[in-house]
Amino acid sequence: MDRQEVLFEYLLRLGDNALILGQRLCELVGWAPELEEEMALANIALDCIGQARLFLSYAGEVEGRGRDEDALAFRRDVLDLRNALLVEQPNGDFAHTIGRLFLISAFNEQLYAALTGSADRRLADIAQKALVETRYHVRHSGEWVIRLGDGTEESHRRMQKAIDDLWMYTGELFTTDEIDRKIAEAGIGPDPATLKPAWDRRVEAVLREATLERPQDGWMPTGGKDGRMHSEHLGHLLAEMQFLQRAYPDARW
Amino acid sequence: MYTQGLDLVPKGAEAQRPKDAEEVRLEEEFQKKIDAEIRIEPDDWMPEGYRRTLIRQISQHAHSEIVGMLPEGNWVTRAPTLRRKAILLAKIQDEAGHGLYLYSACETLGVSREELIEQLLSGKAKYSSIFNYPTLTWADVGIIGWLVDGAAIMNQVPLQRCSYGPYARAMIRICREESFHQRQGYEIVMAMAQGTPEQRRMVQDALNRWWWPVLMMFGPPDKDSWHTAQSMKWKIKRFTNDELRQRFVDAVVPQAERLGLKIPDPHLKWNPERGHYDFGEVPWDEFWRVVRGDGPCNRQRLEQRRRAWEEGRWVREAALTYAEKRRRRREAARAA
Ligand SMILES: [Fe+2]
Ligand SMILES: [Fe+2]
Ligand SMILES: [Fe+2]
């Protein structure tokens, strides 16, 4: 793989994480527990879609085969998606939605912060914008984790279950493969493993305040970011998201 | 408009008890302020009927913003491009914000948001019947922006001068955003009208389905709209339903022509003497049927609102409980 191909793959990982998380949040329009949260979730979804556009447009340019953000978002199938398993998990109840948002946003916060120092100027600029947005996502979701964890008996139980259910998908975020190594060597992005201590501190502080237990690390599935093995959920998400572009391939919208 | 003058209370049902001299004086003073275009603010004296009319109108408007998120929300996961998806999300987020300002405006009149939501979920309160129609293709999203938001603007621009201050101010904020909503809708329609035969079919079909329901948004004809006269006197309303409907038709017909779309009304014709378009009779029996609950999506829309509210109950309870715990902890810390 040459340098451009590595960068392309890396940008897909960033773009697809934002895209798939944003798409999951889009599913929630009209389902929030209160009006303020309706706005907050739509706002976060909007940030994610905006980030996806920036990463994917850049990916398309790096690839140099004429694919734009929409070609990449709407005309790739499961085998070519590069998002982490965590973001494709279904929304579940509000505790799962919030738990997923918190765990990934706490990771993205570290990642984007590191990327603002990227040797790749364009990527550093995108990361700067995304970082500001993501800090709000972490704060917003973290506050909910605390409220739900330290709220009623029911909300505590649900929030703990959500964290327990999602925990196994956090391992993949910190794995380092060939692409990550090359990206780190080129000074483009951090080795994901190095982001773990700060993420741990952030997550543990919130869980503690929420009176929730940090789950034991067990088996952690991988296969999202390298596209080796996504979950069954992703295909359904894509079928819905890509419907118009697939059904009317010649149309412009 | 989003409120459609849906006053199902029959004329004269509001009991007329004799007014004492003081009340008569207050009412005269109130009307003088209105006539002098002085804004009424929450702490000012106002006739009970004025307050009730406003609560009804503003809450119907708020409910319409909230229920109105659903037909568009139906397409946000399937928007055809990322740009369109982002624009639609931003629009839906705006509508939630409109609902919030309007509920707040309503609260200044002494009803809580919870009460208003209860009324919506129990089916007691009305919302605009336009949102009881389905969005079947992506073209519907365009048509909603172009025509539904367009009709809303036509209604809401005069409401910026409504005599009740909080409502008028909410409208000023809302109108700014509504014109962006209309533009994005028109853009979607334009892209499809210039697109493939399949796209042109979708967009013409959507126009055919939405045209009459959109004209119904302005409310029943003036001859059947019993609250109009009083609302005009109080300057809650500045134009009648029929006046606004005519303006809307006059504005939209040339736009449809430019797009190469056909408005599904055989009676539609420019009338040079009137300087307006003549148009056919709105199917009012359909309007009343949908208002009474029998439209294509009435049950579905309310059911979704109810389910979202029910499923969110534990979350709202948790937030309240947590806030209470925090308050007590802070107090305990201060006492220590
Ligand atoms: Fe609105
Ligand atoms: Fe509106
Ligand atoms: Fe709107």
Coordinates of C-alpha atoms in Angstrom, one line a residue, chain A residues 48-231:
Chain A
C48 CA -21.6 14.0 12.7
I49 CA -22.9 14.3 9.2
G50 CA -20.9 17.5 8.7
Q51 CA -17.8 15.8 9.9
A52 CA -18.5 12.8 7.7
R53 CA -18.8 15.1 4.7
L54 CA -15.4 16.7 5.4
F55 CA -13.6 13.4 5.9
L56 CA -15.2 11.6 3.0
S57 CA -14.7 14.5 0.6
Y58 CA -11.1 14.5 1.4
A59 CA -10.9 10.8 1.2
G60 CA -12.4 11.0 -2.3
E61 CA -9.8 13.5 -3.4
V62 CA -6.9 11.5 -1.9
E63 CA -8.2 8.4 -3.8
G64 CA -8.3 10.4 -7.0
R65 CA -10.8 8.2 -8.8
G66 CA -13.6 10.8 -9.0
R67 CA -15.6 9.6 -6.0
D68 CA -17.1 12.4 -3.9
E69 CA -18.6 12.3 -0.4
D70 CA -21.9 10.9 -1.8
A71 CA -20.3 8.2 -3.9
L72 CA -18.4 7.1 -0.8
A73 CA -21.4 7.3 1.6
F74 CA -24.1 5.8 -0.7
R75 CA -22.4 3.5 -3.1
R76 CA -20.2 1.3 -0.8
D77 CA -21.5 -1.9 0.7
V78 CA -20.7 -3.5 4.0
L79 CA -17.4 -5.0 2.9
D80 CA -16.0 -1.5 2.2
L81 CA -17.2 0.3 5.3
R82 CA -14.5 1.2 7.8
N83 CA -16.4 2.3 10.9
A84 CA -15.8 0.8 14.3
L85 CA -18.3 -1.8 15.5
L86 CA -19.4 0.5 18.3
V87 CA -21.1 3.1 16.2
E88 CA -23.1 0.7 14.1
Q89 CA -24.8 -0.8 17.2
P90 CA -28.6 -0.1 17.2
N91 CA -30.0 2.8 19.3
G92 CA -31.7 0.5 21.8
D93 CA -33.2 2.5 24.7
F94 CA -32.1 6.0 25.6
A95 CA -29.5 4.6 27.9
H96 CA -27.9 2.7 25.0
T97 CA -28.1 5.7 22.7
I98 CA -26.4 7.9 25.3
G99 CA -23.9 5.2 26.3
R100 CA -22.8 4.6 22.8
L101 CA -22.5 8.4 22.2
F102 CA -20.5 8.9 25.3
L103 CA -18.0 6.0 24.7
I104 CA -17.3 7.0 21.1
S105 CA -17.3 10.7 21.7
A106 CA -14.8 10.3 24.6
F107 CA -12.6 8.4 22.1
N108 CA -13.1 10.9 19.3
E109 CA -12.2 13.8 21.7
Q110 CA -8.8 12.3 22.3
L111 CA -8.3 11.3 18.6
Y112 CA -9.3 14.7 17.2
A113 CA -7.2 16.5 19.8
A114 CA -4.2 14.5 18.6
L115 CA -5.1 15.1 14.9
T116 CA -5.0 18.8 15.3
G117 CA -1.2 18.4 15.4
S118 CA -1.3 16.2 12.2
A119 CA 1.5 16.6 9.6
D120 CA -1.4 16.7 7.2
R121 CA -2.7 20.3 7.3
R122 CA -6.1 19.6 5.8
L123 CA -6.7 16.8 8.3
A124 CA -5.6 19.0 11.1
D125 CA -8.1 21.7 10.1
I126 CA -11.0 19.2 9.9
A127 CA -10.0 17.8 13.3
Q128 CA -9.9 21.3 14.9
K129 CA -13.5 21.9 13.9
A130 CA -14.6 18.4 14.8
L131 CA -12.9 18.7 18.2
V132 CA -14.9 21.7 19.2
E133 CA -18.1 19.9 18.4
T134 CA -17.0 16.6 20.0
R135 CA -16.2 18.3 23.3
Y136 CA -19.9 19.3 23.4
H137 CA -21.0 15.7 22.6
V138 CA -18.9 14.3 25.4
R139 CA -20.2 16.8 27.8
H140 CA -23.8 16.4 26.8
S141 CA -23.7 12.6 26.8
G142 CA -21.6 12.4 29.9
E143 CA -24.1 14.5 31.8
W144 CA -26.8 12.1 30.8
V145 CA -24.8 9.1 31.9
I146 CA -24.5 10.7 35.3
R147 CA -28.1 11.7 35.5
L148 CA -29.3 8.3 34.5
G149 CA -26.8 6.4 36.6
D150 CA -27.5 8.5 39.7
G151 CA -31.2 9.0 38.9
T152 CA -33.9 6.4 39.8
E153 CA -33.4 2.8 40.4
E154 CA -34.7 2.0 36.9
S155 CA -32.5 4.5 35.2
H156 CA -29.5 3.2 37.1
R157 CA -30.2 -0.3 36.0
R158 CA -30.7 0.6 32.4
M159 CA -27.6 2.8 32.2
Q160 CA -25.5 0.1 33.8
K161 CA -26.8 -2.5 31.3
A162 CA -26.1 -0.2 28.4
I163 CA -22.5 0.3 29.5
D164 CA -22.1 -3.4 30.1
D165 CA -23.6 -4.2 26.7
L166 CA -21.5 -1.7 24.8
W167 CA -18.2 -2.2 26.6
M168 CA -17.0 -5.1 24.4
Y169 CA -17.0 -2.8 21.4
T170 CA -14.6 -0.3 23.0
G171 CA -11.6 -2.5 22.6
E172 CA -11.5 -2.2 18.9
L173 CA -11.1 1.6 19.1
F174 CA -7.6 1.2 20.6
T175 CA -6.2 -1.6 18.4
T176 CA -3.3 -0.7 16.2
D177 CA -3.0 -2.3 12.8
E178 CA -0.8 -1.8 9.8
I179 CA -2.7 1.3 8.7
D180 CA -2.5 2.9 12.1
R181 CA 1.2 2.2 12.3
K182 CA 2.0 3.8 9.0
I183 CA -0.2 6.8 9.8
A184 CA 1.6 7.2 13.1
E185 CA 5.0 6.9 11.5
A186 CA 4.1 9.6 9.0
G187 CA 3.1 11.9 11.8
I188 CA -0.4 12.0 10.4
G189 CA -2.3 10.6 13.3
P190 CA -1.8 9.0 16.7
D191 CA -1.3 5.3 17.4
P192 CA -4.7 4.6 18.8
A193 CA -3.3 2.6 21.7
T194 CA -1.7 5.8 23.1
L195 CA -5.2 7.4 23.5
K196 CA -6.3 4.7 25.9
P197 CA -5.1 6.2 29.2
A198 CA -6.8 9.6 28.7
W199 CA -10.0 7.8 27.6
D200 CA -9.9 5.6 30.6
R201 CA -9.6 8.5 32.9
R202 CA -12.4 10.4 31.3
V203 CA -14.8 7.4 31.2
E204 CA -13.9 6.3 34.7
A205 CA -14.5 9.7 36.2
V206 CA -18.0 9.9 34.6
L207 CA -18.9 6.3 35.6
R208 CA -17.8 7.0 39.2
E209 CA -19.9 10.2 39.4
A210 CA -22.8 8.2 37.9
T211 CA -22.4 5.5 40.6
L212 CA -21.9 3.0 37.8
E213 CA -19.4 0.2 37.7
R214 CA -16.8 0.0 35.1
P215 CA -17.3 -3.4 33.4
Q216 CA -14.5 -6.0 33.4
D217 CA -12.6 -6.1 30.1
G218 CA -13.5 -9.4 28.5
W219 CA -13.3 -10.5 24.9
M220 CA -13.4 -7.5 22.6
P221 CA -14.5 -8.2 19.0
T222 CA -12.8 -6.4 16.1
G223 CA -13.4 -6.2 12.4
G224 CA -15.2 -2.9 11.9
K225 CA -12.4 -0.5 11.2
D226 CA -10.6 -2.9 8.9
G227 CA -13.8 -4.1 7.4
R228 CA -13.0 -7.7 8.2
M229 CA -16.3 -8.4 9.9
H230 CA -19.0 -5.9 10.7
S231 CA -22.1 -6.8 12.6

